[in-house]
Coordinates of C-alpha atoms and ligand atoms in Angstrom, one line a residue:
P858 CA -0.1 -0.4 0.3
K859 CA 1.3 3.8 -1.1
K860 CA 2.0 5.4 2.5
I861 CA -0.2 8.6 3.1
R862 CA 2.0 11.2 4.9
I863 CA 0.3 13.6 8.0
L864 CA 0.4 17.2 8.6
D865 CA -0.4 17.9 12.1
S866 CA -1.3 21.9 12.1
T867 CA -2.5 21.7 16.3
L868 CA -0.4 24.6 17.1
R869 CA -2.1 26.6 13.8
E870 CA -5.5 25.2 13.5
G871 CA -5.6 24.3 16.8
E872 CA -5.3 27.5 18.3
Q873 CA -8.2 28.8 15.9
H874 CA -10.3 27.1 18.1
P875 CA -12.1 28.8 20.8
G876 CA -10.7 28.5 23.8
V877 CA -7.4 28.0 22.6
S878 CA -4.2 29.8 22.4
F879 CA -1.1 28.2 23.8
T880 CA 1.9 29.5 25.2
N881 CA 4.9 28.6 23.8
K882 CA 6.8 26.6 26.3
Q883 CA 3.8 24.7 25.2
R884 CA 3.8 25.3 21.7
I885 CA 7.7 24.4 22.0
Q886 CA 6.5 20.3 23.4
I887 CA 4.1 19.9 21.8
A888 CA 5.6 20.0 18.8
W889 CA 8.3 17.8 20.2
M890 CA 6.0 15.9 21.0
L891 CA 4.2 15.5 18.1
D892 CA 7.1 14.9 16.4
Y893 CA 8.5 11.6 18.3
F894 CA 5.1 10.4 17.3
G895 CA 6.0 10.5 14.3
V896 CA 4.5 12.8 12.1
D897 CA 5.8 15.0 8.7
Q898 CA 4.9 18.0 9.2
I899 CA 3.5 20.7 12.0
E900 CA 2.6 22.8 10.8
I901 CA 2.2 27.0 12.7
S902 CA 1.2 29.9 11.8
P903 CA 4.4 33.0 12.5
V904 CA 3.1 35.8 11.0
V905 CA -0.1 36.1 13.7
S906 CA 2.2 37.7 16.3
N907 CA 5.5 38.3 17.5
D908 CA 4.9 35.7 20.9
H909 CA 4.1 33.3 17.6
K910 CA 6.2 34.5 15.2
E911 CA 9.4 33.4 18.1
A912 CA 8.0 30.4 18.8
T913 CA 7.9 29.8 14.9
K914 CA 11.7 30.3 15.4
T915 CA 12.4 28.3 17.9
I916 CA 10.8 24.7 16.5
I917 CA 13.3 25.4 13.3
K918 CA 16.1 25.5 15.3
Q919 CA 14.8 21.7 17.1
G920 CA 16.0 19.6 14.0
L921 CA 13.1 17.8 14.7
K922 CA 12.1 15.4 11.8
A923 CA 9.2 16.5 10.9
D924 CA 9.3 19.2 8.5
I925 CA 7.9 22.4 9.6
V926 CA 5.9 24.2 8.2
S927 CA 5.7 28.1 8.3
H928 CA 1.8 29.4 7.3
G929 CA 0.9 32.7 5.5
R930 CA -1.4 34.7 3.2
A931 CA -0.5 34.6 -0.3
L932 CA 1.5 37.8 0.2
K933 CA 5.1 39.0 -0.2
S934 CA 5.5 40.3 3.3
D935 CA 4.2 37.2 4.6
I936 CA 6.8 34.8 2.0
D937 CA 9.0 37.1 4.8
I938 CA 8.3 36.2 8.1
S939 CA 8.9 33.2 7.4
L940 CA 12.0 33.7 5.6
D941 CA 13.0 36.3 8.6
C942 CA 11.9 32.5 11.0
D943 CA 14.6 30.7 8.9
A944 CA 12.0 28.0 7.5
K945 CA 12.5 25.5 5.1
W946 CA 8.5 25.4 4.2
C947 CA 6.4 27.1 4.1
A948 CA 2.8 27.2 3.3
A949 CA 0.2 30.5 1.6
Y950 CA -4.3 30.1 0.8
L951 CA -5.5 32.2 -0.7
G952 CA -9.1 32.7 -1.3
I953 CA -9.8 30.9 -4.6
S954 CA -14.2 31.0 -3.9
D955 CA -16.2 33.7 -5.9
I956 CA -17.8 34.2 -2.5
H957 CA -13.4 35.1 -0.5
L958 CA -12.9 36.9 -3.8
K959 CA -16.7 39.7 -4.2
D960 CA -16.5 39.4 -0.5
K961 CA -13.2 38.8 1.7
L962 CA -10.0 39.4 -0.5
R963 CA -12.6 42.4 -2.9
I964 CA -9.9 41.5 -6.1
T965 CA -11.1 39.8 -8.9
R966 CA -10.1 36.3 -10.5
E967 CA -7.5 37.8 -12.7
E968 CA -5.4 40.2 -9.0
A969 CA -5.5 36.3 -7.1
L970 CA -4.3 34.7 -10.3
E971 CA -1.8 36.8 -10.3
R972 CA -1.8 36.9 -6.4
A973 CA -1.0 33.3 -6.3
V974 CA 1.6 33.1 -9.2
E975 CA 3.9 35.9 -7.9
T976 CA 3.8 34.2 -4.6
V977 CA 5.3 31.0 -5.6
E978 CA 7.8 32.9 -7.6
Y979 CA 9.2 34.8 -4.7
A980 CA 9.1 32.4 -2.9
K981 CA 10.9 29.8 -4.7
S982 CA 13.5 33.0 -5.3
H983 CA 14.4 32.7 -1.5
G984 CA 14.8 28.7 -1.7
L985 CA 11.7 27.6 0.4
K986 CA 9.2 25.2 -0.4
I987 CA 6.2 26.4 -0.7
R988 CA 2.4 24.7 -0.7
F989 CA -0.4 26.6 -2.0
T990 CA -3.7 26.1 -0.5
V991 CA -6.2 27.4 -3.0
E992 CA -8.7 28.2 0.2
D993 CA -12.8 27.0 -0.7
G994 CA -11.3 25.5 -3.1
S995 CA -14.5 22.9 -3.1
R996 CA -16.7 26.9 -3.5
A997 CA -14.3 27.7 -6.6
E998 CA -15.5 26.9 -9.9
P999 CA -14.2 24.0 -10.6
E1000 CA -12.9 25.6 -14.6
F1001 CA -11.9 28.6 -11.7
L1002 CA -9.5 26.0 -9.7
L1003 CA -7.6 24.1 -12.0
K1004 CA -6.5 27.1 -13.7
V1005 CA -4.8 28.4 -11.1
C1006 CA -3.5 24.4 -10.6
K1007 CA -2.1 24.8 -13.3
A1008 CA -0.5 28.0 -13.0
I1009 CA 0.7 27.5 -9.6
E1010 CA 2.5 24.3 -10.9
E1011 CA 4.2 25.1 -13.4
A1012 CA 5.5 28.9 -11.1
G1013 CA 7.5 25.7 -9.1
V1014 CA 4.5 24.8 -6.0
D1015 CA 6.1 22.1 -3.9
R1016 CA 2.8 21.1 -3.0
I1017 CA -1.0 21.9 -3.1
S1018 CA -3.6 21.5 -0.7
L1019 CA -7.1 21.5 -1.7
P1020 CA -9.3 22.6 0.7
D1021 CA -12.5 21.9 2.1
T1022 CA -13.2 25.0 3.9
V1023 CA -16.1 25.4 5.6
G1024 CA -17.0 21.4 5.2
I1025 CA -19.5 20.9 2.7
L1026 CA -18.8 18.5 0.1
R1027 CA -19.8 14.5 0.3
P1028 CA -17.2 11.5 0.7
I1029 CA -18.1 11.4 -3.0
G1030 CA -18.0 15.2 -4.0
M1031 CA -14.2 15.3 -1.8
Y1032 CA -13.1 12.2 -4.3
N1033 CA -14.4 14.7 -7.8
F1034 CA -12.3 17.7 -6.5
V1035 CA -9.6 16.0 -5.4
K1036 CA -9.2 13.3 -8.6
K1037 CA -10.5 17.4 -10.7
V1038 CA -6.9 18.6 -10.0
R1039 CA -4.8 15.1 -10.3
E1040 CA -5.8 14.5 -13.6
V1041 CA -4.5 18.0 -14.6
V1042 CA -1.4 18.7 -12.5
D1043 CA 1.5 15.6 -10.9
V1044 CA 1.8 18.9 -8.2
P1045 CA 2.0 16.3 -4.3
L1046 CA -1.9 17.4 -2.9
D1047 CA -2.7 17.6 0.5
A1048 CA -6.0 17.3 1.9
H1049 CA -7.2 19.8 4.7
V1050 CA -11.8 19.2 5.2
H1051 CA -13.2 20.7 7.7
N1052 CA -16.0 18.9 10.2
D1053 CA -19.1 20.5 9.9
I1054 CA -21.4 18.7 8.6
G1055 CA -19.7 15.7 11.2
F1056 CA -17.5 14.1 7.4
A1057 CA -14.1 14.9 8.1
V1058 CA -12.6 12.1 8.5
A1059 CA -14.5 9.7 6.1
N1060 CA -13.6 13.5 3.9
A1061 CA -10.0 12.9 3.9
F1062 CA -10.1 9.7 3.5
S1063 CA -11.6 9.4 0.3
A1064 CA -9.8 11.8 -0.3
C1065 CA -7.3 9.9 -0.5
D1066 CA -9.0 7.8 -2.4
A1067 CA -9.0 9.7 -5.5
G1068 CA -4.5 10.7 -4.8
V1069 CA -4.0 12.9 -1.8
D1070 CA -1.1 11.9 -0.1
Q1071 CA -0.9 14.0 2.9
I1072 CA -3.4 14.5 5.4
H1073 CA -4.2 17.6 7.7
T1074 CA -4.7 16.7 11.1
T1075 CA -5.3 18.1 14.3
I1076 CA -5.6 17.2 17.7
D1077 CA -8.7 15.9 18.8
G1078 CA -9.2 18.3 15.4
I1079 CA -10.1 20.9 17.0
G1080 CA -9.7 23.8 14.7
E1081 CA -12.3 26.6 12.9
R1082 CA -15.4 26.2 13.5
T1083 CA -15.8 22.5 14.8
G1084 CA -12.4 21.1 13.5
I1085 CA -10.5 18.6 11.2
P1086 CA -10.5 15.1 11.0
P1087 CA -8.3 13.8 14.6
L1088 CA -4.5 13.2 14.9
A1089 CA -6.1 9.9 16.3
E1090 CA -8.8 8.5 14.8
V1091 CA -6.7 10.0 11.0
A1092 CA -3.2 7.7 12.7
V1093 CA -5.6 4.4 13.1
A1094 CA -6.8 4.3 10.5
L1095 CA -3.9 4.3 8.2
T1096 CA -2.1 2.3 10.5
Y1097 CA -4.9 -1.4 10.6
L1098 CA -7.5 0.0 8.1
Y1099 CA -5.1 1.5 4.6
K1100 CA -1.6 -0.2 5.8
S1101 CA 0.1 2.4 5.6
P1102 CA 3.6 2.8 6.1
N1103 CA 4.4 5.3 8.6
D1104 CA 6.0 4.8 12.3
F1105 CA 3.8 5.9 14.5
R1106 CA 4.2 5.5 18.0
L1107 CA 0.2 4.6 18.8
D1108 CA 0.1 4.1 22.4
M1109 CA 0.8 8.2 22.7
L1110 CA -2.6 8.8 21.4
L1111 CA -3.7 9.3 25.0
D1112 CA -0.6 11.2 26.0
L1113 CA -1.1 13.3 22.7
S1114 CA -4.9 14.2 24.5
R1115 CA -4.5 14.5 27.4
L1116 CA -1.8 17.4 26.7
I1117 CA -4.7 19.0 24.9
E1118 CA -6.6 19.0 26.4
E1119 CA -4.3 19.8 30.0
Y1120 CA -3.3 22.9 28.2
T1121 CA -6.8 24.2 26.5
S1122 CA -8.8 22.4 29.4
I1123 CA -11.3 21.4 26.4
K1124 CA -11.8 17.2 27.3
P1125 CA -12.6 15.5 24.7
Y1126 CA -16.7 14.1 24.6
D1127 CA -16.7 10.3 26.6
S1128 CA -17.4 8.5 22.6
K1129 CA -14.4 10.3 20.5
P1130 CA -12.9 7.9 19.0
I1131 CA -9.6 5.8 20.4
V1132 CA -9.4 8.2 23.0
G1133 CA -12.5 8.8 24.7
S1134 CA -13.1 7.7 28.1
S1135 CA -15.6 5.3 26.6
A1136 CA -14.1 4.8 23.5
Y1137 CA -13.0 1.1 25.7
K1138 CA -15.5 0.2 28.2
H1139 CA -17.8 -2.8 28.2
K1140 CA -21.2 -2.8 30.2
A1141 CA -23.8 -5.5 28.7
G1142 CA -23.2 -9.1 30.1
T1143 CA -23.6 -10.9 26.8
H1144 CA -20.5 -8.6 25.4
L1145 CA -18.6 -9.1 28.8
A1146 CA -18.6 -12.7 28.5
A1147 CA -17.5 -12.3 24.7
I1148 CA -14.7 -10.1 26.1
L1149 CA -13.4 -12.6 28.4
R1150 CA -12.3 -15.0 25.8
N1151 CA -11.2 -12.6 22.9
P1152 CA -11.2 -8.9 23.1
A1153 CA -11.5 -8.0 19.0
A1154 CA -14.7 -9.2 19.5
Y1155 CA -15.4 -6.0 20.4
E1156 CA -12.5 -3.8 20.5
P1157 CA -10.7 -2.9 16.5
I1158 CA -7.9 -2.0 17.6
P1159 CA -6.5 -3.2 21.5
P1160 CA -7.1 -0.6 23.3
R1161 CA -2.9 -0.8 24.6
A1162 CA -1.9 0.1 21.7
V1163 CA -3.0 3.5 21.2
G1164 CA -3.0 4.7 25.3
N1165 CA -6.0 3.5 25.8
R1166 CA -6.9 0.7 28.2
R1167 CA -10.1 -1.7 28.1
R1168 CA -13.0 -1.0 31.3
I1169 CA -15.3 -2.9 32.7
V1170 CA -18.9 -1.2 33.3
F1171 CA -21.2 -3.3 36.1
G1172 CA -25.2 -1.6 35.8
E1173 CA -27.5 -3.3 35.3
L1174 CA -26.5 -4.9 32.1
A1175 CA -24.4 -6.7 33.4
G1176 CA -26.1 -10.4 33.9
K1177 CA -25.7 -13.7 35.4
T1178 CA -22.3 -12.9 33.9
G1179 CA -21.0 -10.2 34.5
A1180 CA -22.0 -10.6 38.6
A1181 CA -20.3 -14.0 38.4
Y1182 CA -16.9 -11.4 36.8
L1183 CA -17.0 -8.9 39.7
M1184 CA -17.3 -11.5 42.4
S1185 CA -14.1 -13.5 40.7
L1186 CA -12.2 -9.5 40.9
L1187 CA -13.3 -9.3 44.6
G1188 CA -12.1 -12.4 45.6
L1189 CA -15.7 -13.9 46.2
E1190 CA -16.6 -17.1 45.9
K1191 CA -19.4 -17.3 43.3
D1192 CA -22.3 -19.9 43.0
D1193 CA -24.8 -19.8 40.7
E1194 CA -27.0 -18.8 43.5
G1195 CA -24.8 -15.6 44.6
A1196 CA -24.2 -15.1 41.1
K1197 CA -27.9 -14.3 41.1
A1198 CA -27.9 -12.1 43.8
V1199 CA -25.2 -9.9 42.1
A1200 CA -26.9 -10.3 38.9
A1201 CA -30.3 -8.6 40.7
G1202 CA -27.8 -5.8 43.5
L1203 CA -26.9 -4.6 40.4
K1204 CA -30.2 -4.7 37.8
G1205 CA -30.8 -1.6 40.9
L1206 CA -28.1 0.7 40.3
R1207 CA -28.9 3.5 38.1
M1208 CA -26.2 5.7 36.1
G1209 CA -24.2 7.5 38.3
D1210 CA -23.2 4.6 40.4
L1211 CA -22.8 2.4 37.9
I1212 CA -18.9 0.8 39.0
E1213 CA -16.5 0.5 37.4
I1214 CA -13.2 -1.9 36.6
P1215 CA -10.4 -1.4 34.7
L1216 CA -8.9 -5.1 33.7
E1217 CA -6.5 -5.9 34.7
D1218 CA -3.6 -7.3 32.3
R1219 CA -2.9 -10.9 35.2
I1220 CA -6.4 -11.1 35.3
E1221 CA -7.1 -10.8 32.1
K1222 CA -5.1 -13.1 31.1
K1223 CA -4.9 -15.1 33.9
I1224 CA -8.8 -15.6 32.6
I1225 CA -8.1 -16.2 28.6
N1226 CA -5.9 -19.2 30.3
D1227 CA -8.4 -20.3 32.3
K1228 CA -11.0 -21.1 29.3
Ligands
HCA1758 C1 -7.3 28.6 6.8 C2 -7.8 28.9 5.8 C3 -7.4 27.4 5.7 C4 -6.4 26.6 5.5 C5 -6.4 25.2 4.8 C6 -4.5 25.2 4.6 C7 -8.4 26.2 5.3 O1 -6.7 30.3 7.1 O2 -8.6 29.5 7.8 O3 -3.4 26.1 3.9 O4 -4.4 23.9 3.8 O5 -9.5 25.5 5.7 O6 -9.5 26.7 4.3 O7 -7.3 26.2 7.2
CU1759 CU1 -9.5 24.8 7.8

């Protein structure tokens, strides 16, 4: 299978999430952790404040394995800031849909095309690698989108980011968006997709099917409005479903999520895939019975592999299997009568009173061996 790379934008898109604003010390730590995790590129924007500029400079100096991508507008003055930071990679974005051209930038298509080409030429002539983002490309007039992509390819652009800036594409729409561009240019492509209707992860993978080789993520999916695809879902899907040959340390995923929680007070919702507190909880007695023989019965990805852990919830659905198991955990003699009585007792428990026990490896092994 083909390798799909990850660009993590926690430090750029992530900081656009309401309530997120890191200190420079935190930015540097996040960059180190993302690099150790194994992402290919880390994006940060030095143009938003002096503080960000300092962080960008410092992170570039760390000599991390990942490329540090310095993000800004398609303006020479923003490219100059990337140069000041000693960046090797920069990214420039420019809205190219009519709504962005008319109501945000107040420029014509011709002016936008010219600005895109000039920006790429300027970066290249200063020795920078440049990714160009055709912002709101998913709503741009298709002929104009292709025209811009061809022109910046000719100007020497190194990558093109195809964004669904407002998250309105269906997976098939994202596929077609990428495919159209893929057919006219040879430049490596990025997918940057927003989650306004909940399709971000699905759309990112549609984009892969159509030919992008890099997905943008943030830790826990934080970003403008409803954010972009979370690093955890993307890295796990790449590894387990797409068999992409990356060297991710997936067992850091829970720690990465906790780090963001600590620095932002944004807690991932319980049922959030991979890192949510319920992602590996089992409640129904029939599920427990199966889990005790073979956890794969109800766990597509082993919890330890992603730094999470399995928990059993003993409550009204535990049944006799659950009751007997709870008794064995507590070291109680378990006869049939006793188990029935405990099961009846558990039936009286309601939300909030449920007993939750992490399954220790030791006990799990013993039970699995005893079967
Ligand atoms: C923005 C827009 C952007 C850019 C994406 C990219 C988008 O700057 O807020 O550079 O790949 O969603 O279009 O995040
Ligand atoms: Cu975005």
